JSON list of C-alpha atoms in Angstrom, two decimals:
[
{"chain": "A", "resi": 984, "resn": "UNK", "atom": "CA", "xyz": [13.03, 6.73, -15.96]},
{"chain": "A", "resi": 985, "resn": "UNK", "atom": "CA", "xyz": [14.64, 10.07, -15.29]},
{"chain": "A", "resi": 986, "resn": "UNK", "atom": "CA", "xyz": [16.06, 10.40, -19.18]},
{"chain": "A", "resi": 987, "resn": "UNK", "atom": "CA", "xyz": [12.51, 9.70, -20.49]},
{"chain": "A", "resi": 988, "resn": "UNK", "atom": "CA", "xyz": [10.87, 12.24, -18.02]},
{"chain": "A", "resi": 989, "resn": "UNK", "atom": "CA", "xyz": [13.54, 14.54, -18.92]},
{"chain": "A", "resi": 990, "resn": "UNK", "atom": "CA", "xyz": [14.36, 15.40, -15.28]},
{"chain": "A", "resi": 991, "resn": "UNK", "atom": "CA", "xyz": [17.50, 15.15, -12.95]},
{"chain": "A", "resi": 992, "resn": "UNK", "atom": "CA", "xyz": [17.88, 11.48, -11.12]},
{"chain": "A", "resi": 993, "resn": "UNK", "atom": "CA", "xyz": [17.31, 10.81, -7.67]},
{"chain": "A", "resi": 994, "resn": "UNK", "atom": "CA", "xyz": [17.85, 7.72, -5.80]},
{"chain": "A", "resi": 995, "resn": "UNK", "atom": "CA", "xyz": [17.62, 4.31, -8.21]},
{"chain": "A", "resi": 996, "resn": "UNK", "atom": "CA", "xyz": [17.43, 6.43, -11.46]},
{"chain": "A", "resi": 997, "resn": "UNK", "atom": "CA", "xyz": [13.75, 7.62, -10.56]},
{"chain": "A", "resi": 998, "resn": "UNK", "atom": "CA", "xyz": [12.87, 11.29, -10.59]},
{"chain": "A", "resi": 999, "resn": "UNK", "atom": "CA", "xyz": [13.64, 13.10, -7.36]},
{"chain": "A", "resi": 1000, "resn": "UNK", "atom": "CA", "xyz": [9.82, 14.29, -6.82]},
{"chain": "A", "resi": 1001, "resn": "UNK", "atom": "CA", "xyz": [8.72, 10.60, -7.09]},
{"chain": "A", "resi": 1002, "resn": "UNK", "atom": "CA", "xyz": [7.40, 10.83, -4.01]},
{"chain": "A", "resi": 1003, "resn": "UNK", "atom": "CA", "xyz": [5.70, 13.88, -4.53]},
{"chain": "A", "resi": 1004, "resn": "UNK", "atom": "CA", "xyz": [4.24, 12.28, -7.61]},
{"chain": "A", "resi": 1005, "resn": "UNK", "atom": "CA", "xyz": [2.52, 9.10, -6.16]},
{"chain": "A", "resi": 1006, "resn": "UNK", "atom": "CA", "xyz": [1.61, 11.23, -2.87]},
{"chain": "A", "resi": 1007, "resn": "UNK", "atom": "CA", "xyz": [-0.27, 13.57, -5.25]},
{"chain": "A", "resi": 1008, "resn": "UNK", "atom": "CA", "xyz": [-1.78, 10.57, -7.39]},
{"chain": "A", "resi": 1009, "resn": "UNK", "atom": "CA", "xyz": [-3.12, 8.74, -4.11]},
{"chain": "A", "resi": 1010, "resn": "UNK", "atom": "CA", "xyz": [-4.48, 12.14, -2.75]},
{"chain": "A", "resi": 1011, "resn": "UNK", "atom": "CA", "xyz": [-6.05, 12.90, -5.71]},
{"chain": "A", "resi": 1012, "resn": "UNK", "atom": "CA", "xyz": [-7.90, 9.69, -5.98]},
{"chain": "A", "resi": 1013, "resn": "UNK", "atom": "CA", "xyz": [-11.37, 11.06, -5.57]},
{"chain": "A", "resi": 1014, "resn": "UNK", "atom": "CA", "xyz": [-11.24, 14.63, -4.73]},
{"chain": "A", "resi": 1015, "resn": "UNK", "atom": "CA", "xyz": [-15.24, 15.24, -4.42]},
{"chain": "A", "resi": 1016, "resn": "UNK", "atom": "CA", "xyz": [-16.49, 18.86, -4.83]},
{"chain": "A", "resi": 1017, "resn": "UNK", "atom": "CA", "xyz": [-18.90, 20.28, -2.21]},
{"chain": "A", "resi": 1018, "resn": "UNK", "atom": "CA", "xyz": [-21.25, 21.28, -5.39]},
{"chain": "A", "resi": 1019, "resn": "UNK", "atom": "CA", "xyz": [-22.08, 17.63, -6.33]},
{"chain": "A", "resi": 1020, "resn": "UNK", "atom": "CA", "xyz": [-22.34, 16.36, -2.78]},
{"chain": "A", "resi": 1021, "resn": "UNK", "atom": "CA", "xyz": [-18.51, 15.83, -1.46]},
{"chain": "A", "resi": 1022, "resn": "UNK", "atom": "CA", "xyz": [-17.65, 12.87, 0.09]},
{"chain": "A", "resi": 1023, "resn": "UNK", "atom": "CA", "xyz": [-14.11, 10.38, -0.57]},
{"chain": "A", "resi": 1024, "resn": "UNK", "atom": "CA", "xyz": [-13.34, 7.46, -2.18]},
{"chain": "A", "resi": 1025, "resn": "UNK", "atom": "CA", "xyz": [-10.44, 4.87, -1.47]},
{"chain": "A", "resi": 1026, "resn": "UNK", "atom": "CA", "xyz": [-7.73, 4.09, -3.48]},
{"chain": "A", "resi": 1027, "resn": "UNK", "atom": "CA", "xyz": [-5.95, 0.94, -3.71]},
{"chain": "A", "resi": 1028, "resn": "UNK", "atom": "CA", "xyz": [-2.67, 1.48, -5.33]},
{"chain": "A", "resi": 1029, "resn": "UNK", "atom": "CA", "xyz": [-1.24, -1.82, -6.81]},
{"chain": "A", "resi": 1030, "resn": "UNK", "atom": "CA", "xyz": [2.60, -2.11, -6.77]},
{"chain": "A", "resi": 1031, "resn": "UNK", "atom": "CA", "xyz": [4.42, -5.33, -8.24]},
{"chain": "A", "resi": 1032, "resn": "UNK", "atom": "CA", "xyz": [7.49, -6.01, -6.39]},
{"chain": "A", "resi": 1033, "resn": "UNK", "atom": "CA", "xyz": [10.75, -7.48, -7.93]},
{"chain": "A", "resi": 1034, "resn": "UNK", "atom": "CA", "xyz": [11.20, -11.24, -6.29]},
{"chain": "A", "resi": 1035, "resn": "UNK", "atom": "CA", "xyz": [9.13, -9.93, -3.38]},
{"chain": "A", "resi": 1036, "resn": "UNK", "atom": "CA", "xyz": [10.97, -7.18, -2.17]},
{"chain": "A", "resi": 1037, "resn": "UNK", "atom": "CA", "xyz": [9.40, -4.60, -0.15]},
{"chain": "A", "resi": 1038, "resn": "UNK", "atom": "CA", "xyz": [12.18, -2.66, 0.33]},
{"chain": "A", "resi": 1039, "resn": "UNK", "atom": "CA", "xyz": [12.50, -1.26, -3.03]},
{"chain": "A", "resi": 1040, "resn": "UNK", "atom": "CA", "xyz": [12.16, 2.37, -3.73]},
{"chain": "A", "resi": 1041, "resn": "UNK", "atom": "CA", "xyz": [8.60, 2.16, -5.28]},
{"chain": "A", "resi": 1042, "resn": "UNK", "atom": "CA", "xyz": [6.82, -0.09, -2.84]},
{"chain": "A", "resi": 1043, "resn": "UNK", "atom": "CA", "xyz": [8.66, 1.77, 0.17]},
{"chain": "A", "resi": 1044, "resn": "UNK", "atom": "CA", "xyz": [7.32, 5.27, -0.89]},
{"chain": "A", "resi": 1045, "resn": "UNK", "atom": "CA", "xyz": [3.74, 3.43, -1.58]},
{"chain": "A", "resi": 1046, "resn": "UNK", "atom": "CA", "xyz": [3.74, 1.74, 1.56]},
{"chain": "A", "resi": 1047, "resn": "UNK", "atom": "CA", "xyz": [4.95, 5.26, 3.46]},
{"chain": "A", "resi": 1048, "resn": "UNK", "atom": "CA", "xyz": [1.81, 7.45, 1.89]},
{"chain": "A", "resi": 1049, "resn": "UNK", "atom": "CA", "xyz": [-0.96, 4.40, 2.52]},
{"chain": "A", "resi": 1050, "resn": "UNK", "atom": "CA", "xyz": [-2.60, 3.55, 5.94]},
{"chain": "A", "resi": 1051, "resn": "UNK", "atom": "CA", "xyz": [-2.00, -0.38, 5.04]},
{"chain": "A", "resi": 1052, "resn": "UNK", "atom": "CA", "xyz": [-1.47, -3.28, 2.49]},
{"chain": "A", "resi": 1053, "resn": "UNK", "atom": "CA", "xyz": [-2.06, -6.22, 1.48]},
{"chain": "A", "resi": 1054, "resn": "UNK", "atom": "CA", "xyz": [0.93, -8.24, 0.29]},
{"chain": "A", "resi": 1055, "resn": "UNK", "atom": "CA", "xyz": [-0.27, -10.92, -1.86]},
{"chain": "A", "resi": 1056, "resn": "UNK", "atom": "CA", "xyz": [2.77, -14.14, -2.52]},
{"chain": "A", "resi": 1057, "resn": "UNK", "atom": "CA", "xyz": [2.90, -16.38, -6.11]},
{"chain": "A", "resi": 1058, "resn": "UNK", "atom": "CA", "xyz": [4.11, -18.94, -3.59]},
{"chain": "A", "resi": 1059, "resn": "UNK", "atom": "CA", "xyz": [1.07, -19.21, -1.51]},
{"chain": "A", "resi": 1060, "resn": "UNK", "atom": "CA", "xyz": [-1.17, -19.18, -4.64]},
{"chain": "A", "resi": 1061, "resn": "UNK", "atom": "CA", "xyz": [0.49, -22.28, -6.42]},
{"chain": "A", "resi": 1062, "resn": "UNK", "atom": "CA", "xyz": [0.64, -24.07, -2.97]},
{"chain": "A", "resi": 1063, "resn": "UNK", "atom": "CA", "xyz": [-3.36, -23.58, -2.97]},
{"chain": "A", "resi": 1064, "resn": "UNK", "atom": "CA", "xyz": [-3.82, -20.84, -0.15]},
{"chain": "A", "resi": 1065, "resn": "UNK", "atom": "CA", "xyz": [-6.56, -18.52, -1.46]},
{"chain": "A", "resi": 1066, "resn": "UNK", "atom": "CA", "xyz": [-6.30, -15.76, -1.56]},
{"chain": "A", "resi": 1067, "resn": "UNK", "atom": "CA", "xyz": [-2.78, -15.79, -1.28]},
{"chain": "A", "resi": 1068, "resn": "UNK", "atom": "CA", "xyz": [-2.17, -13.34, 1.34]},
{"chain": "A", "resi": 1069, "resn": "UNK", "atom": "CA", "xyz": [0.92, -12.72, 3.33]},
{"chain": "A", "resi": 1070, "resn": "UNK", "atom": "CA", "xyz": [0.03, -12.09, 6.95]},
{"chain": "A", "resi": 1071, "resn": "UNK", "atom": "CA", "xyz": [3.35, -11.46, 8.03]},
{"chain": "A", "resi": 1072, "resn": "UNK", "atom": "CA", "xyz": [4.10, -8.71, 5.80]},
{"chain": "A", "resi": 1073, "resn": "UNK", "atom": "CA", "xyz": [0.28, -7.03, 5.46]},
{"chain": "A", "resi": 1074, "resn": "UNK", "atom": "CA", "xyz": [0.08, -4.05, 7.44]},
{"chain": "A", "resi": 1075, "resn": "UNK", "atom": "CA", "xyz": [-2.89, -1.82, 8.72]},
{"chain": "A", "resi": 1076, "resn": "UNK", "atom": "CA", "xyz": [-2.36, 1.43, 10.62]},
{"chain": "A", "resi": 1077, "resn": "UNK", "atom": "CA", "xyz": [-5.83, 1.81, 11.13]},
{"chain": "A", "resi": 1078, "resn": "UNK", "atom": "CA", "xyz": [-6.05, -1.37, 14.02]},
{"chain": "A", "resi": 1079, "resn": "UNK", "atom": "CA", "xyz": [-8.23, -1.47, 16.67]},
{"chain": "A", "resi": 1080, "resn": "UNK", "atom": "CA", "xyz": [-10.14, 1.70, 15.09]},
{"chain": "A", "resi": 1081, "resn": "UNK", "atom": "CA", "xyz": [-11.70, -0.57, 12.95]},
{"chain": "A", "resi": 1082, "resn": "UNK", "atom": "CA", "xyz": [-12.15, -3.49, 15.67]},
{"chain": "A", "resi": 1083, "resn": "UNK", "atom": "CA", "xyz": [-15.45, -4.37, 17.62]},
{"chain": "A", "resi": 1084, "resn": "UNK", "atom": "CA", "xyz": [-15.74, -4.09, 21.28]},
{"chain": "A", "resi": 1085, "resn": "UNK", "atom": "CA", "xyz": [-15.80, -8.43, 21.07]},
{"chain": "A", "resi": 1086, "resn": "UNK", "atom": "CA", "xyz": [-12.60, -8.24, 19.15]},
{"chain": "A", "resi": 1087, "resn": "UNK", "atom": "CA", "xyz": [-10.37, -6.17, 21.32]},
{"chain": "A", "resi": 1088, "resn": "UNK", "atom": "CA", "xyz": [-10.87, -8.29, 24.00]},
{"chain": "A", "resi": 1089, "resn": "UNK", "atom": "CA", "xyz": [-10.44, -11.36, 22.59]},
{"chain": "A", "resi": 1090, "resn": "UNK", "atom": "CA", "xyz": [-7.10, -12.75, 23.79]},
{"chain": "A", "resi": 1091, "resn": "UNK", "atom": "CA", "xyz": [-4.58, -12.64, 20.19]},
{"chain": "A", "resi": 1092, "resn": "UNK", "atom": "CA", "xyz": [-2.07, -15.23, 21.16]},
{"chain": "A", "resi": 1093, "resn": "UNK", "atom": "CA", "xyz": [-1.77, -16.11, 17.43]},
{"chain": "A", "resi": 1094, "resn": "UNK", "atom": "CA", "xyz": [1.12, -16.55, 15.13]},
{"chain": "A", "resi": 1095, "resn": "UNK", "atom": "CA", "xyz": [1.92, -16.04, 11.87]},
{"chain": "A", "resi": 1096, "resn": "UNK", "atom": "CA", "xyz": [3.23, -19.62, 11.28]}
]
């Protein structure tokens, strides 16, 4: 990716400012002017992973920027869970902000079985 951008590599052959790059894509996403009524949009970044790995350089650096994802599974899909959604890995940093008062105290003794 590097050679074809014509820039020095950084970690896993990608660019150096990759970060910089999807940071500035995702904050970009809607940038409303004052003039035609402001306001913000969201942005929902979709990253395919290699065999489901997370850890990877790309979905790492998405996952850092974002306040949350959903991490959808082939597996789950073919066994017949719609949508496929893996509640284990799915992540929101927003929590109880976006809870009702009846949700936060309701008792969560649940599992992710």
């Amino acid at each position: 990716m590097s050679l074809l951008l014509r820039r020095p590599p950084g970690r896993e052959a990608y660019p150096g400012d990759v970060f910089y790059l999807h940071s500035r894509l995702l904050e970009r996403a809607a940038k409303m002017n004052d003039q035609f009524g402001g306001g913000s949009l969201t942005a929902l970044p979709v990253i395919e992973t290699q065999a489901g790995d997370v850890s990877a350089y790309i979905p790492t650096n998405v996952i850092s920027i974002t306040d949350g994802q959903i991490f959808l599974e082939t597996e789950l899909f073919y066994k017949g869970i719609r949508p496929a959604i893996n509640v284990g890995l799915s992540v929101s940093r927003v929590g109880s902000a976006a809870q009702t008062k009846a949700m936060k105290q309701f008792p969560w003794p649940l599992k992710n079985r």
